CSV table of C-alpha atoms in Angstrom, one decimal:
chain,number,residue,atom,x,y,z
A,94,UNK,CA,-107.9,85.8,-12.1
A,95,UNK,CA,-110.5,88.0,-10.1
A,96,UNK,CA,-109.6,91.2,-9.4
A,97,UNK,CA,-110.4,93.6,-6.5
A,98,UNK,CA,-113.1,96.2,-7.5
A,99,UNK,CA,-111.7,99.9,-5.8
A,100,UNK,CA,-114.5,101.9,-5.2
A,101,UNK,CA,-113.8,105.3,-7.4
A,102,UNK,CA,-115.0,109.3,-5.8
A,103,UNK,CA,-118.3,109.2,-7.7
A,104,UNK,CA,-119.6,106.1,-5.4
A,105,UNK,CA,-119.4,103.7,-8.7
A,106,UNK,CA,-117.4,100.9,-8.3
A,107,UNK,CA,-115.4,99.5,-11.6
A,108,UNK,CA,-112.7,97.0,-12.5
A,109,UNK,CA,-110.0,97.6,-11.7
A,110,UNK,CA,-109.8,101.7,-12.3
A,111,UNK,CA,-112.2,104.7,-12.6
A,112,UNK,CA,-109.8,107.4,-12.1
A,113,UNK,CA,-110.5,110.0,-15.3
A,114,UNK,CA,-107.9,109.6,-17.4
A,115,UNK,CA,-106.8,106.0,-16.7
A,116,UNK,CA,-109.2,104.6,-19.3
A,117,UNK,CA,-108.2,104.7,-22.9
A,118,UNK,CA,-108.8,102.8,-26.1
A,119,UNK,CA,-106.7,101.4,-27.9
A,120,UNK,CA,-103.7,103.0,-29.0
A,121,UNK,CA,-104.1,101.4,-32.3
A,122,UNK,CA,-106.5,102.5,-34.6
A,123,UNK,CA,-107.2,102.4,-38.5
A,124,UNK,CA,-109.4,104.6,-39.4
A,125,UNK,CA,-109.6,103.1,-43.4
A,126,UNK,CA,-112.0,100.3,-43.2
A,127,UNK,CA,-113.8,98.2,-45.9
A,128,UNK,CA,-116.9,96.7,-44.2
A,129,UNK,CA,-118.9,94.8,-46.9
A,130,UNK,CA,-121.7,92.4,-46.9
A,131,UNK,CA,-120.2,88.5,-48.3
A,132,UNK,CA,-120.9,85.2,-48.1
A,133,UNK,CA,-119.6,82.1,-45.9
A,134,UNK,CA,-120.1,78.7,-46.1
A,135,UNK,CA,-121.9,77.5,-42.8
A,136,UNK,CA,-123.4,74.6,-40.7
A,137,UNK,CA,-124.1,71.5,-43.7
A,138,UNK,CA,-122.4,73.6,-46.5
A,139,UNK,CA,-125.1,76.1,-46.4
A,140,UNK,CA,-124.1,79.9,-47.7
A,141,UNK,CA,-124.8,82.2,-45.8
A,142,UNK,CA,-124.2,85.8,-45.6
A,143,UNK,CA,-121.9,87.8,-43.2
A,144,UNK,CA,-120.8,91.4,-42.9
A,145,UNK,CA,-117.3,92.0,-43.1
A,146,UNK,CA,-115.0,94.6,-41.7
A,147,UNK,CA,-111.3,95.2,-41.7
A,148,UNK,CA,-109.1,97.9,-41.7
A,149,UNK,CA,-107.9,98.6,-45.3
A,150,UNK,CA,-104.2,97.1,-46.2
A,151,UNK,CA,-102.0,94.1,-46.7
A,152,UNK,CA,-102.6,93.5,-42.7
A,153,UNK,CA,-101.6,90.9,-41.6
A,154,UNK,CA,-104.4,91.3,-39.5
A,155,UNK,CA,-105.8,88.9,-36.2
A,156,UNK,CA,-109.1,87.9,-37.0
A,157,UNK,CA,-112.1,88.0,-34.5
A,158,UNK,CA,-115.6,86.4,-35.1
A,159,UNK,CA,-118.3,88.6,-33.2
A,160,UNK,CA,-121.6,86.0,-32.8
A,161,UNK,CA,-124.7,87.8,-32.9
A,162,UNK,CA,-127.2,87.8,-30.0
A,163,UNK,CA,-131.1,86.4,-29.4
A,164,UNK,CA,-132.8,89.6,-31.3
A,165,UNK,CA,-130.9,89.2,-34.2
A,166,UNK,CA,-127.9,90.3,-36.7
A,167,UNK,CA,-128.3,93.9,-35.9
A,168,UNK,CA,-127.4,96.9,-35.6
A,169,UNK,CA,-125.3,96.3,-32.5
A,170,UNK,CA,-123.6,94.0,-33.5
A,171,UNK,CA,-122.5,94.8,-36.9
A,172,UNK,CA,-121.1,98.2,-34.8
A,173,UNK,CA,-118.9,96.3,-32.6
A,174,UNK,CA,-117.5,94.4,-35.7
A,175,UNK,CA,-116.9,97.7,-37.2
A,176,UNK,CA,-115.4,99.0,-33.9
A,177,UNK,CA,-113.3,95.9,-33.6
A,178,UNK,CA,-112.0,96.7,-37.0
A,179,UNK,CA,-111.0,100.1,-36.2
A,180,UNK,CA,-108.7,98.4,-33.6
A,181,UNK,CA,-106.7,96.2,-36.3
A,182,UNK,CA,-108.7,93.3,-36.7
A,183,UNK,CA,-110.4,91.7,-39.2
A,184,UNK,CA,-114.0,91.0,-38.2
A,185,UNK,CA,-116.6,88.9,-39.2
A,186,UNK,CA,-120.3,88.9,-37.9
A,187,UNK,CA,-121.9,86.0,-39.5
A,188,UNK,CA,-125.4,86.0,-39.8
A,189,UNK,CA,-126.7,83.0,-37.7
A,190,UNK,CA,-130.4,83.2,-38.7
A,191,UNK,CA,-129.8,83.7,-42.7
A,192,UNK,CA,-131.9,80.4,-43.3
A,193,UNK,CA,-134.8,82.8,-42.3
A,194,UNK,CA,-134.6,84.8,-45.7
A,195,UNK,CA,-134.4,88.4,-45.6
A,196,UNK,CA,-136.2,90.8,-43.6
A,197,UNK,CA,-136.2,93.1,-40.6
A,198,UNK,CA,-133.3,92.0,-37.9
A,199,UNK,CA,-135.9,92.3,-35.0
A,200,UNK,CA,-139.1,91.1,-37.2
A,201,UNK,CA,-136.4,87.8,-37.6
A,202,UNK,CA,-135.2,87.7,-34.2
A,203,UNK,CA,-138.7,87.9,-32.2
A,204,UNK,CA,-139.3,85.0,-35.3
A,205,UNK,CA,-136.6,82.7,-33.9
A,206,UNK,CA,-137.3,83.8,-30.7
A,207,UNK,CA,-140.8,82.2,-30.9
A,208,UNK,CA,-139.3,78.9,-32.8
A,209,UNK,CA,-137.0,78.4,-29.5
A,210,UNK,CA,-133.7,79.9,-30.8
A,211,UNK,CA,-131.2,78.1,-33.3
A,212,UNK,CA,-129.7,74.6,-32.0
A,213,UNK,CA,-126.2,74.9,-30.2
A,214,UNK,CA,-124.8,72.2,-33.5
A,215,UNK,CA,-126.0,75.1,-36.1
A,216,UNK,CA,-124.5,77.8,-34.2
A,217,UNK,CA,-121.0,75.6,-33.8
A,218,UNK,CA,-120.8,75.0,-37.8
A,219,UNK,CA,-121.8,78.4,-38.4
A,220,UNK,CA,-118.6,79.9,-36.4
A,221,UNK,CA,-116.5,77.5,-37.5
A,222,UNK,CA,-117.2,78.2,-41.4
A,223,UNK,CA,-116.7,82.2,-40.2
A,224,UNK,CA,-113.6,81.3,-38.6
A,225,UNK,CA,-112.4,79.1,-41.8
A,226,UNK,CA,-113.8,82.6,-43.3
A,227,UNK,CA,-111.4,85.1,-41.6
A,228,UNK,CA,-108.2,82.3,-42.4
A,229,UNK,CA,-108.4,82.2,-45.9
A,230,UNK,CA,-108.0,85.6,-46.4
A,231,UNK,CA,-104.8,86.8,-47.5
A,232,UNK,CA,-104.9,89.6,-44.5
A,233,UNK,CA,-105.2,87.0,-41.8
A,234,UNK,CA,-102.3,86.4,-39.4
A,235,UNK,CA,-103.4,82.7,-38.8
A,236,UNK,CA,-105.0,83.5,-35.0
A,237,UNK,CA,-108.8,84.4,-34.6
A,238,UNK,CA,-111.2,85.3,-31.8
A,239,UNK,CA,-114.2,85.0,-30.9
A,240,UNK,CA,-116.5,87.6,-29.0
A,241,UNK,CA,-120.7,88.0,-28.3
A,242,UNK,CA,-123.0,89.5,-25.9
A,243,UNK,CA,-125.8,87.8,-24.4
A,244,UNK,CA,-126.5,84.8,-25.9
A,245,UNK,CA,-123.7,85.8,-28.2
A,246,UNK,CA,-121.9,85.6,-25.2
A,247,UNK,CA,-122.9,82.0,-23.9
A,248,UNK,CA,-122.3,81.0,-27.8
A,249,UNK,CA,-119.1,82.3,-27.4
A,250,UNK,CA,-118.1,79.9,-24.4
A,251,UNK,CA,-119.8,76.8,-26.2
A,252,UNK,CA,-117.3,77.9,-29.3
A,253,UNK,CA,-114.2,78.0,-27.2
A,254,UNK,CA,-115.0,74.9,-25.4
A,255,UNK,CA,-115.9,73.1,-29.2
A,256,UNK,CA,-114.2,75.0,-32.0
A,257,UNK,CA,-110.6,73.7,-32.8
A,258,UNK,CA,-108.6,76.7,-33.4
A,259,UNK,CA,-110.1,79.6,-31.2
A,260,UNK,CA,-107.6,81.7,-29.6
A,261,UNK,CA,-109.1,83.9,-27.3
A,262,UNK,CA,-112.7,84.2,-26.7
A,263,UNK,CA,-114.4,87.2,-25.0
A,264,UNK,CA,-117.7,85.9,-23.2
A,265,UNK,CA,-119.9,89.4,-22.3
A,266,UNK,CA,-122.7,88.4,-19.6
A,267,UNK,CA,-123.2,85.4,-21.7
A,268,UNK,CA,-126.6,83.9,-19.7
A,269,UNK,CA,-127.3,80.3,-19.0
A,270,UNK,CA,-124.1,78.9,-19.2
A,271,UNK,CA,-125.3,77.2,-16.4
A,272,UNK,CA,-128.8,75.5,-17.0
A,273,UNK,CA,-130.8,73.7,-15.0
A,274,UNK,CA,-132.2,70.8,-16.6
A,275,UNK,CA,-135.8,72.1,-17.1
A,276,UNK,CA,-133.7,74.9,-19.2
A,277,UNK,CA,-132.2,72.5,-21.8
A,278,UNK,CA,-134.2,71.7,-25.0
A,279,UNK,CA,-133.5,70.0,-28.4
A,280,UNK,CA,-131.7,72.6,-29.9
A,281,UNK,CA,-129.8,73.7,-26.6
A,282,UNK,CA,-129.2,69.5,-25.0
A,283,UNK,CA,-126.4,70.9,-22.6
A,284,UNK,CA,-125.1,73.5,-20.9
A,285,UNK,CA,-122.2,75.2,-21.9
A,286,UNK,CA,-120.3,74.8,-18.5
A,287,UNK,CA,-120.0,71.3,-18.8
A,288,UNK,CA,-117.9,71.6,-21.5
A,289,UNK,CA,-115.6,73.7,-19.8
A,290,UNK,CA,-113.1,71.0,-19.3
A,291,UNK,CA,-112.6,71.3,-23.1
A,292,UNK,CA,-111.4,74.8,-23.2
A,293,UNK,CA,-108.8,75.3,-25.2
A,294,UNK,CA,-108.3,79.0,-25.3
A,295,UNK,CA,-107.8,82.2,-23.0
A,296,UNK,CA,-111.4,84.2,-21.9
A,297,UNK,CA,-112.3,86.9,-20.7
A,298,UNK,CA,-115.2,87.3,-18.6
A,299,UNK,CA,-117.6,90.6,-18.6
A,300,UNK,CA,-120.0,91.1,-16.3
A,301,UNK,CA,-122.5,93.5,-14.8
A,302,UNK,CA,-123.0,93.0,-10.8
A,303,UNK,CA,-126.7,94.3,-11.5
A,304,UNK,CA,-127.5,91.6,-13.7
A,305,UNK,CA,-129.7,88.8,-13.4
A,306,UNK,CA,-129.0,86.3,-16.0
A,307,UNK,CA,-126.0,85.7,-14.8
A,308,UNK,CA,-126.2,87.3,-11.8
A,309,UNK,CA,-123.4,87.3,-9.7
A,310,UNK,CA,-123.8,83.9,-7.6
A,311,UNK,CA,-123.6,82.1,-11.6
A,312,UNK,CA,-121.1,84.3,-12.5
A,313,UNK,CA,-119.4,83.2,-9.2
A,314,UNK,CA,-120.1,79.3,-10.0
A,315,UNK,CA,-118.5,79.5,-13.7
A,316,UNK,CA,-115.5,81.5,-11.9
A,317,UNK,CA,-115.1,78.3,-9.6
A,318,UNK,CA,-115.3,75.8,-12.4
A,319,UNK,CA,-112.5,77.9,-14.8
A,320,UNK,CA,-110.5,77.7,-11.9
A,321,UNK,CA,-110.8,73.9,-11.3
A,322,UNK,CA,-110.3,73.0,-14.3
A,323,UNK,CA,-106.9,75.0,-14.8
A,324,UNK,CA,-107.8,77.4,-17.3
A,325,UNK,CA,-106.6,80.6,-18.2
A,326,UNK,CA,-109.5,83.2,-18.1
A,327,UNK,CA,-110.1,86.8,-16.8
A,328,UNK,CA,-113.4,87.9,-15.3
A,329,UNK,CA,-114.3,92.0,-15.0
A,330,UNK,CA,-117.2,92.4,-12.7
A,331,UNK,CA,-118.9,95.9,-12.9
A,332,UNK,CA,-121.1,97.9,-10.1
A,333,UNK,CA,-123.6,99.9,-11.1
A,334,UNK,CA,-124.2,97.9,-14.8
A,335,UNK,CA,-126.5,95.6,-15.1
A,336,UNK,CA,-127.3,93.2,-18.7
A,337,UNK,CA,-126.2,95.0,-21.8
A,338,UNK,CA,-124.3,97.5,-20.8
A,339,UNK,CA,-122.2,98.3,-24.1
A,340,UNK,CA,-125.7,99.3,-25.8
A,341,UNK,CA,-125.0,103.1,-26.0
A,342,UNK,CA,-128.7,103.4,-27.1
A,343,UNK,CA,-130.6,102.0,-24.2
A,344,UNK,CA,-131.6,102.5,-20.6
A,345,UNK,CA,-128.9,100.1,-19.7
A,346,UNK,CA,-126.1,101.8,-20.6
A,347,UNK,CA,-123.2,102.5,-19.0
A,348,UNK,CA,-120.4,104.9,-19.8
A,349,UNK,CA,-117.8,104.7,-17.7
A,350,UNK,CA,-118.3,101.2,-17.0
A,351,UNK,CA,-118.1,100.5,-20.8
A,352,UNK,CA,-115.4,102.5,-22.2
A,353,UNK,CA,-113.7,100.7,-19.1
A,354,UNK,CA,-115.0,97.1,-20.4
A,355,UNK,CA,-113.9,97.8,-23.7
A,356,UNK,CA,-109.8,98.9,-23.1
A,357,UNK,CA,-110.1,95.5,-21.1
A,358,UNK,CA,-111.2,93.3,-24.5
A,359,UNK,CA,-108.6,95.4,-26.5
A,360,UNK,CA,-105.8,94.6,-24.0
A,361,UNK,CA,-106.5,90.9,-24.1
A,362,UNK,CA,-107.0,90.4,-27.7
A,363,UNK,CA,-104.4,92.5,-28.5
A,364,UNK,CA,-102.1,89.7,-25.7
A,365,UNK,CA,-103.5,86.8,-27.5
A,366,UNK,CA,-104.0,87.5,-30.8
A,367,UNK,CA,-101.1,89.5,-32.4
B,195,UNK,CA,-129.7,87.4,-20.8
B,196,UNK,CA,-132.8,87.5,-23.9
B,197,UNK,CA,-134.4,84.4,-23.4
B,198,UNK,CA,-136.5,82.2,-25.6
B,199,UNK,CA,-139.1,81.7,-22.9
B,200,UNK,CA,-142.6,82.7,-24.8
B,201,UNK,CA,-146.3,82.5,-24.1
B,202,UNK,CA,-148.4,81.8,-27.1
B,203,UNK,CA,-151.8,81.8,-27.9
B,204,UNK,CA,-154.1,80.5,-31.3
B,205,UNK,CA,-155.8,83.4,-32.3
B,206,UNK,CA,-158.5,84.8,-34.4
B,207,UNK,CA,-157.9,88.6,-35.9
B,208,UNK,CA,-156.8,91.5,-38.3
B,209,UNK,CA,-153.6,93.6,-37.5
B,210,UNK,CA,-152.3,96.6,-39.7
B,211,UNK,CA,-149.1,96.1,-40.2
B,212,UNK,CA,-146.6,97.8,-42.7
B,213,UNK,CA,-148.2,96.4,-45.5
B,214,UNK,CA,-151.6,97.0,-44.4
B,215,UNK,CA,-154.1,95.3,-43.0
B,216,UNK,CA,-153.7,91.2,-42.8
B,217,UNK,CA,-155.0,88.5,-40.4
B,218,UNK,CA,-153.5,87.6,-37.4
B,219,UNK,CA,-153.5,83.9,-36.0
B,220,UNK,CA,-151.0,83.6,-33.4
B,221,UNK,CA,-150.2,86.2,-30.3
B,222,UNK,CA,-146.8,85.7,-29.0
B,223,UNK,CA,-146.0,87.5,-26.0
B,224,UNK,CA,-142.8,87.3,-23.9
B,225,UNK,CA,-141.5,89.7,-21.0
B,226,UNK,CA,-137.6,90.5,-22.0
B,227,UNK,CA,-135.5,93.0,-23.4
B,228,UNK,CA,-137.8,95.2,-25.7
B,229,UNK,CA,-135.5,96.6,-29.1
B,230,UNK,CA,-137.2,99.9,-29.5
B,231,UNK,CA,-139.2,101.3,-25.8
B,232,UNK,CA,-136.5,102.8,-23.3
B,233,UNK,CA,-136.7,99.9,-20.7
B,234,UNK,CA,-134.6,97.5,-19.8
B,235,UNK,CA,-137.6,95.3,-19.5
B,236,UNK,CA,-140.6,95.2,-21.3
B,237,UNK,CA,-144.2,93.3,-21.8
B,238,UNK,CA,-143.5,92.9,-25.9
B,239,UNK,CA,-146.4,91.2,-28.0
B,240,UNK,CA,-146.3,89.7,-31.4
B,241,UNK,CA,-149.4,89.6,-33.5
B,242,UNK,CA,-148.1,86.8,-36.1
B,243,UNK,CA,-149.7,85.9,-39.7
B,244,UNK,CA,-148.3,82.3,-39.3
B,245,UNK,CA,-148.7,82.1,-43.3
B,246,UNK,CA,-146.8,85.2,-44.3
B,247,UNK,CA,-144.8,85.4,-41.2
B,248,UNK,CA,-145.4,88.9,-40.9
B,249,UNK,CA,-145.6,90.5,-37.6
B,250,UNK,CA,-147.0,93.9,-35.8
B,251,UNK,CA,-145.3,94.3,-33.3
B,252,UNK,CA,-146.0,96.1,-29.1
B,253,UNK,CA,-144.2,96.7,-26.0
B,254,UNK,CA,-145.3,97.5,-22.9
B,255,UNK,CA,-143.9,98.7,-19.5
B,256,UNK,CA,-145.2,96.1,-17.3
B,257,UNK,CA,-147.3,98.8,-15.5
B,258,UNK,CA,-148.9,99.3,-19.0
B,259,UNK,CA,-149.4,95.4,-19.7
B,260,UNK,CA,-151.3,95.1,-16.2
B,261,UNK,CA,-153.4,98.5,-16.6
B,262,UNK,CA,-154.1,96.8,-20.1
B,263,UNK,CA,-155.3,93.8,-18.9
B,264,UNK,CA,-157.8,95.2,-16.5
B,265,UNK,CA,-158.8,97.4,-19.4
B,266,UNK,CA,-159.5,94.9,-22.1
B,267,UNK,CA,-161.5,92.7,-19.4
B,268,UNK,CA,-163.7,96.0,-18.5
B,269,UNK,CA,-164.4,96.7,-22.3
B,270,UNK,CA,-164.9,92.8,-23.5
B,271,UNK,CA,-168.2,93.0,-20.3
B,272,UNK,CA,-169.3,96.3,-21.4
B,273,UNK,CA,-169.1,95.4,-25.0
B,274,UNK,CA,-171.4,91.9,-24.7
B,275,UNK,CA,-173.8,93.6,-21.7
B,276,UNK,CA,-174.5,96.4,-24.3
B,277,UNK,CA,-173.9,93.6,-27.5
B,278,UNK,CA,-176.5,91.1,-25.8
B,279,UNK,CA,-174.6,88.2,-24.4
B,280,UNK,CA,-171.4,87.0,-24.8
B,281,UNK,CA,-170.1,86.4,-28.4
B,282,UNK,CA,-167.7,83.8,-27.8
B,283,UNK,CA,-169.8,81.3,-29.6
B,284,UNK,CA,-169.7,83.2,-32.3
B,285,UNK,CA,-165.8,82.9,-32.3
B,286,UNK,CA,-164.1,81.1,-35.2
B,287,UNK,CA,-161.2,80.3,-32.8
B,288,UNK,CA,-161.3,79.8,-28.9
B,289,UNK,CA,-158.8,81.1,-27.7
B,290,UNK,CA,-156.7,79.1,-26.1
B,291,UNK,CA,-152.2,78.4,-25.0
B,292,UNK,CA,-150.6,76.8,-27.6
């Protein structure tokens, strides 16, 4: 559904509220966590490593499978798994480019930047061995998620469109899920919309107006297509944000918009996967 | 959204990069979302030991990458006016895209 955006006192427009005081986290938290390094069984077989977070306990806990972005299995990114965990859920952040060996998160990103990302197949059988991950543990509750910014975020789409077994999927300005067809290449062959039709689970949608890949016109298109097609899906569209604006520790930042953004990913796991 | 769009060029150099100095063959160079400048945009370059994979690392406001350009051009013709003539046939590699 798309909602109205109400234009708050300061002049910054948010979805849907920006009163102080409206926004809050979760009213669930865990504040014993065991966040470990392990391994999972990827793409071909191949082992891989992961980090791991979950709050401490019997649970049983939903599972959620955060999928790294372009520069790498970083810092970021392990933080929202940890943050996710602090919520209830038992998170895994599988690391996508572990065939690379060891080294710097950036130093391997810009590598596999260069080397035209990973291929859309490798990324598939990489989630689906984290989500076979999270199931087999005897925390799980049986449902898992799947979230990602960025390219984590177009990722994300492909997974709920190709993945049996994803419950809810959380798609943050994923880019290019549209692609023209000078965009597609070996490793990325189509784009992610048109396998929408396959869609199996709920998603949530969140964007910055500010952006430019997607700006608002593809954000707009994808909108149109969910719709179409019948599926269930909930798109937040922020003023004043642009790309990236979870990244407390960049330019692009964006407080209220985020701590906003986040209740919203809380709520709908929390509907979809408990 | 980061995008795997790249320039790259063959090149021919040393770099110093956390282990020291080592050669450099291959120049990357991209205009995205930089990890450590505060932009939300930025010029980044790669200078790449293919063989070791090693990498030092730049970026650049685009303001800087422009004022840079103009500057290497100015000090490559001062440097072969003073170093009589050009030296590109001395170069081991030309550079060139790859």
């Amino acid at each position: 559904m798309w909602k109205a955006l109400p234009k708050c006192a300061q002049g910054v427009i948010v979805a849907p509220k920006c009163q102080h005081g409206t926004v809050r986290e979760s009213d669930v938290t865990y504040r014993d966590l065991i966040c470990e390094e392990v391994q999972f069984k990827g793409h071909n077989g191949d082992m891989g490593n992961a980090y791991y977070a979950r709050p401490k306990g019997d649970g049983p806990f939903p599972g959620v499978v955060f999928i790294h972005h372009l520069p790498g299995w970083n810092e970021v990114c392990i933080e929202a798994a940890r943050r996710l965990a602090h919520h209830g859920y038992s998170v895994i952040c599988n690391n996508l480019y572990f065939r690379e060996g060891e080294g710097d998160p950036d130093d391997i990103g810009a590598r596999m930047r260069a080397a035209g990302g990973i291929s859309d197949e490798q990324m598939l059988g990489d989630v689906a061995g984290a989500m076979a991950f999270l199931r087999a543990q005897s925390n799980s509750n049986g449902k898992v998620g799947v979230m990602g910014y960025c390219s984590g975020g177009r990722h994300t789409y492909l997974a709920a469109c190709r993945l049996p077994g994803v419950n809810a999927a959380v798609d943050c300005w994923g880019g290019r899920v549209m692609a023209p067809a000078e965009a597609l290449t070996a490793k990325q062959p189509k784009a992610p919309i048109d396998f929408t039709k396959d869609m199996n689970c709920p998603m949530l949608g969140i964007f910055g107006n500010d952006d430019k890949e997607p700006d608002v016109a593809q954000v707009n298109k994808t909108e149109e297509v969910l719709k179409q097609l019948g599926k269930t899906y909930e798109f937040y569209r922020y003023d004043g944000a642009g790309h990236a604006f979870f990244d407390w520790n960049r330019p692009s930042y964006r407080v209220e918009q985020a701590v906003d953004a986040w209740g919203k990913v809380y709520d709908f796991f929390a509907r979809h996967l408990r | 959204m980061c995008s795997y769009i790249t320039e790259k060029a063959q090149i021919f150099g040393s770099a110093k990069g956390k282990k020291g100095w080592m050669a450099v063959d291959t120049a990357v160079i991209y205009y995205d979302h930089p990890v450590h400048v505060p932009l939300d945009h930025a010029l980044n370059i790669d200078f790449v030991d293919s063989r070791s994979k090693e990498r030092v690392a730049v970026e650049l406001s685009a303001a800087s990458a422009r004022e840079l350009i103009k500057r290497i051009q100015a000090a490559l013709d001062h440097g072969e006016s003073v170093h009589l003539g050009s030296t590109e046939a001395q170069d081991p590699v030309r550079i060139h895209a790859l």
